[in-house]
Tab-separated table of C-alpha atoms in Angstrom:
chain	number	residue	atom	x	y	z
A	1	LYS	CA	124.960	76.381	104.998
A	2	ALA	CA	127.786	78.444	106.051
A	3	GLY	CA	126.761	81.791	108.215
A	4	VAL	CA	128.335	85.304	107.985
A	5	THR	CA	131.805	85.593	108.074
A	6	GLN	CA	133.822	88.355	109.469
A	7	THR	CA	137.764	88.841	109.151
A	8	PRO	CA	139.839	89.449	111.187
A	9	ARG	CA	138.026	88.477	114.371
A	10	TYR	CA	140.457	90.820	116.523
A	11	LEU	CA	142.257	93.905	115.440
A	12	ILE	CA	144.669	96.598	117.340
A	13	LYS	CA	145.855	99.663	115.488
A	14	THR	CA	147.088	102.944	116.411
A	15	ARG	CA	145.646	106.595	116.133
A	16	GLY	CA	145.931	107.879	113.017
A	17	GLN	CA	146.081	104.720	111.025
A	18	GLN	CA	143.378	103.068	108.816
A	19	VAL	CA	141.626	100.019	108.817
A	20	THR	CA	139.826	97.466	106.584
A	21	LEU	CA	137.215	94.978	107.628
A	22	SER	CA	135.678	92.104	105.567
A	23	CYS	CA	132.328	90.310	105.642
A	24	SER	CA	131.413	87.655	103.567
A	25	PRO	CA	127.490	87.237	103.628
A	26	ILE	CA	125.376	83.992	103.527
A	27	SER	CA	125.380	82.390	100.101
A	28	GLY	CA	122.301	84.117	98.091
A	29	HIS	CA	122.314	87.350	100.442
A	30	ARG	CA	122.507	90.581	98.483
A	31	SER	CA	122.025	92.721	101.316
A	32	VAL	CA	124.687	93.619	103.943
A	33	SER	CA	124.750	95.897	106.825
A	34	TRP	CA	127.379	97.125	109.044
A	35	TYR	CA	126.848	98.235	112.605
A	36	GLN	CA	129.084	99.687	115.511
A	37	GLN	CA	128.901	98.195	118.963
A	38	THR	CA	129.884	100.044	121.894
A	39	PRO	CA	128.936	99.593	125.824
A	40	GLY	CA	127.786	103.488	125.508
A	41	GLN	CA	126.188	103.700	122.617
A	42	GLY	CA	124.983	100.201	122.205
A	43	LEU	CA	124.371	99.123	118.384
A	44	GLN	CA	124.325	101.752	115.956
A	45	PHE	CA	124.013	101.435	112.096
A	46	LEU	CA	126.577	102.353	109.726
A	47	PHE	CA	125.465	101.623	106.148
A	48	GLU	CA	123.474	99.029	104.084
A	49	TYR	CA	124.632	97.872	100.804
A	50	PHE	CA	122.464	95.932	98.286
A	51	SER	CA	123.893	94.777	94.677
A	52	GLU	CA	127.162	96.895	95.159
A	53	THR	CA	124.879	100.185	95.752
A	54	GLN	CA	124.836	102.027	99.142
A	55	ARG	CA	121.130	102.353	99.934
A	56	ASN	CA	121.111	103.948	103.313
A	57	LYS	CA	123.606	105.570	105.734
A	58	GLY	CA	123.953	106.254	109.296
A	59	ASN	CA	125.026	109.275	111.217
A	60	PHE	CA	128.876	108.667	111.110
A	61	PRO	CA	131.841	110.967	109.803
A	62	GLY	CA	133.046	110.664	106.059
A	63	ARG	CA	136.174	108.730	107.680
A	64	PHE	CA	133.667	105.565	107.888
A	65	SER	CA	133.337	104.023	104.288
A	66	GLY	CA	132.236	101.154	102.862
A	67	ARG	CA	131.675	98.772	99.619
A	68	GLN	CA	130.350	95.989	98.241
A	69	PHE	CA	131.370	93.641	95.585
A	70	SER	CA	129.828	91.932	92.883
A	71	ASN	CA	129.927	88.529	94.900
A	72	SER	CA	128.224	90.380	97.700
A	73	ARG	CA	131.046	90.353	99.809
A	74	SER	CA	131.389	93.830	101.814
A	75	GLU	CA	134.349	95.702	103.218
A	76	MET	CA	134.425	98.690	105.459
A	77	ASN	CA	137.002	101.178	106.019
A	78	VAL	CA	137.868	103.492	108.627
A	79	SER	CA	140.416	105.987	107.913
A	80	THR	CA	142.205	108.361	110.470
A	81	LEU	CA	141.489	105.864	113.617
A	82	GLU	CA	140.372	107.733	116.827
A	83	LEU	CA	140.357	105.822	120.181
A	84	GLY	CA	136.732	106.408	120.425
A	85	ASP	CA	136.567	103.979	117.130
A	86	SER	CA	137.431	101.193	119.465
A	87	ALA	CA	134.338	99.109	119.218
A	88	LEU	CA	132.976	95.604	117.788
A	89	TYR	CA	132.098	95.900	114.290
A	90	LEU	CA	129.002	93.727	113.260
A	91	CYS	CA	127.840	92.891	109.778
A	92	ALA	CA	124.577	91.325	109.045
A	93	SER	CA	123.217	89.972	105.890
A	94	SER	CA	119.999	89.341	104.586
A	95	LEU	CA	118.220	88.528	101.390
A	96	GLU	CA	117.013	91.777	100.582
A	97	GLY	CA	117.292	94.221	103.688
A	98	GLY	CA	114.306	95.929	105.176
A	99	ARG	CA	111.881	93.595	106.671
A	100	THR	CA	113.609	90.563	105.815
A	101	GLU	CA	115.414	88.427	108.816
A	102	ALA	CA	119.161	89.371	109.144
A	103	PHE	CA	121.913	87.259	110.261
A	104	PHE	CA	124.831	88.725	111.964
A	105	GLY	CA	128.519	87.564	112.118
A	106	GLN	CA	130.681	87.342	115.212
A	107	GLY	CA	132.263	90.678	114.560
A	108	THR	CA	135.309	92.182	114.184
A	109	ARG	CA	136.975	93.427	117.782
A	110	LEU	CA	138.704	96.635	116.731
A	111	THR	CA	141.037	98.402	119.661
A	112	VAL	CA	142.683	101.715	118.687
A	113	VAL	CA	145.631	102.535	120.901
B	1	GLY	CA	115.225	112.430	118.759
B	2	GLU	CA	112.882	109.197	118.346
B	3	SER	CA	114.566	106.128	119.778
B	4	VAL	CA	113.999	102.585	120.953
B	5	GLY	CA	114.621	102.053	124.635
B	6	LEU	CA	114.283	99.259	127.021
B	7	HIS	CA	112.626	99.441	130.840
B	8	LEU	CA	115.411	97.566	132.256
B	9	PRO	CA	118.935	97.206	131.958
B	10	THR	CA	119.245	93.773	133.724
B	11	LEU	CA	116.838	90.930	134.766
B	12	SER	CA	117.454	88.015	137.191
B	13	VAL	CA	114.979	85.041	137.029
B	14	GLN	CA	114.968	81.686	138.210
B	15	GLU	CA	115.363	78.478	136.109
B	16	GLY	CA	111.961	77.399	134.895
B	17	ASP	CA	110.305	80.723	135.510
B	18	ASN	CA	108.800	82.559	132.674
B	19	SER	CA	111.094	85.913	131.575
B	20	ILE	CA	109.390	89.218	130.384
B	21	ILE	CA	111.585	91.401	128.673
B	22	ASN	CA	110.339	94.847	127.755
B	23	CYS	CA	110.738	97.600	125.193
B	24	ALA	CA	109.299	101.030	124.611
B	25	TYR	CA	109.563	102.853	120.937
B	26	SER	CA	108.899	106.384	120.268
B	27	ASN	CA	108.591	106.305	116.177
B	28	SER	CA	105.278	105.782	115.395
B	29	ALA	CA	106.370	105.162	111.742
B	30	SER	CA	107.935	101.780	112.626
B	31	ASP	CA	106.069	98.934	111.336
B	32	TYR	CA	108.362	95.977	111.922
B	33	PHE	CA	110.034	94.800	115.040
B	34	ILE	CA	112.639	92.555	115.997
B	35	TRP	CA	114.070	90.610	119.146
B	36	TYR	CA	117.693	89.623	119.025
B	37	LYS	CA	119.828	87.721	121.348
B	38	GLN	CA	123.506	88.101	121.944
B	39	GLU	CA	125.702	85.885	123.735
B	40	SER	CA	129.108	86.815	125.151
B	41	GLY	CA	131.550	86.831	122.271
B	42	LYS	CA	128.951	86.409	119.695
B	43	GLY	CA	126.934	88.550	117.343
B	44	PRO	CA	123.152	89.030	117.640
B	45	GLN	CA	121.106	85.945	116.771
B	46	PHE	CA	117.625	86.546	115.437
B	47	ILE	CA	114.870	85.373	117.987
B	48	ILE	CA	111.405	86.520	116.301
B	49	ASP	CA	109.773	89.713	114.719
B	50	ILE	CA	106.386	91.171	114.293
B	51	ARG	CA	105.111	93.433	112.002
B	52	SER	CA	102.626	96.223	112.728
B	53	ASN	CA	99.533	94.707	111.636
B	54	MET	CA	99.813	91.959	114.451
B	55	ASP	CA	99.342	92.202	118.222
B	56	LYS	CA	101.247	88.685	119.159
B	57	ARG	CA	103.381	86.137	117.754
B	58	GLN	CA	104.307	82.889	119.180
B	59	GLY	CA	107.762	80.808	118.043
B	60	GLN	CA	109.365	78.116	120.164
B	61	ARG	CA	109.161	78.938	123.936
B	62	VAL	CA	109.187	82.824	122.978
B	63	THR	CA	106.110	85.283	122.418
B	64	VAL	CA	106.424	88.797	121.399
B	65	LEU	CA	103.629	91.285	122.147
B	66	LEU	CA	102.950	94.406	120.260
B	67	ASN	CA	100.817	97.291	121.838
B	68	LYS	CA	100.941	99.974	119.375
B	69	THR	CA	98.439	102.189	121.363
B	70	VAL	CA	101.630	102.589	124.016
B	71	LYS	CA	104.227	102.072	121.612
B	72	HIS	CA	105.524	99.054	123.784
B	73	LEU	CA	106.949	95.686	122.885
B	74	SER	CA	107.730	92.686	124.964
B	75	LEU	CA	109.543	89.440	124.776
B	76	GLN	CA	108.275	86.578	126.972
B	77	ILE	CA	110.285	83.559	127.312
B	78	ALA	CA	108.551	80.662	128.586
B	79	ALA	CA	110.395	78.201	131.319
B	80	THR	CA	113.625	80.060	131.109
B	81	GLN	CA	117.013	77.968	130.755
B	82	PRO	CA	120.219	78.728	131.624
B	83	GLY	CA	121.147	78.688	128.189
B	84	ASP	CA	118.747	81.751	127.731
B	85	SER	CA	121.333	84.053	129.776
B	86	ALA	CA	122.185	86.537	127.254
B	87	VAL	CA	121.431	90.327	126.380
B	88	TYR	CA	118.294	90.952	124.547
B	89	PHE	CA	117.863	93.633	122.156
B	90	CYS	CA	114.698	94.837	120.790
B	91	ALA	CA	115.295	96.848	117.234
B	92	GLU	CA	112.772	98.587	114.830
B	93	ASN	CA	112.883	99.122	111.207
B	94	PRO	CA	111.304	102.480	110.653
B	95	ASN	CA	109.409	103.566	107.811
B	96	SER	CA	110.476	100.203	105.858
B	97	GLY	CA	114.198	101.316	105.179
B	98	TYR	CA	117.285	99.408	105.325
B	99	ALA	CA	118.468	100.381	108.748
B	100	LEU	CA	117.722	98.586	112.507
B	101	ASN	CA	117.439	100.940	115.492
B	102	PHE	CA	118.529	98.900	118.397
B	103	GLY	CA	117.727	99.299	121.917
B	104	LYS	CA	120.355	99.316	124.687
B	105	GLY	CA	119.647	95.825	125.388
B	106	THR	CA	118.807	93.851	128.719
B	107	SER	CA	120.994	91.490	130.660
B	108	LEU	CA	119.025	88.179	131.245
B	109	LEU	CA	120.642	86.046	134.115
B	110	VAL	CA	119.044	82.699	134.572
B	111	THR	CA	119.738	81.257	138.168
B	112	PRO	CA	119.660	77.821	139.110
């Protein structure tokens, strides 16, 4: 079956702009989590959605937001981009979240210039 | 604050040898741990997990050991192969929540 699909794979944006990233989970998975990966901070949790509801949020500013649709697809949005937002953004899907196995997509590489 | 950390940032082993990657955690409430492998240009790939009611769990060529007394986790890879070269992350799921806390990662390099 198809894995987790993230689009786009690469993105270049200018400071101050906003960006929307998309994640299609594995069929049947209802939990989608987002992580930011940078060389300095490693993998950091952004938020998790289950059945269109945000169940958990990491320690990121309000510029970072997300949502989940009825088909479990998820989007995350970053407004007023800063240079420090340059990172690999990873999406993971699982059946129910928590202790269930999470499968990651290949990520979206965002570069802010 | 409480965190998950790794003892060594890089590890070089010869092909065919066994590899051991270590991880320390400080959150005593953590009850679920996972090891991920990340190859260049790819997302993390699930390797193996273990719950806090277990001390050891084995998979194909991999074994995870959990020592709750000293809050230590290790991943053993038997007969390491060139395809095992990657960055390995340990992650914890504290308090049965919905977020994973990842360690910084250990880069494993397998030499012929």
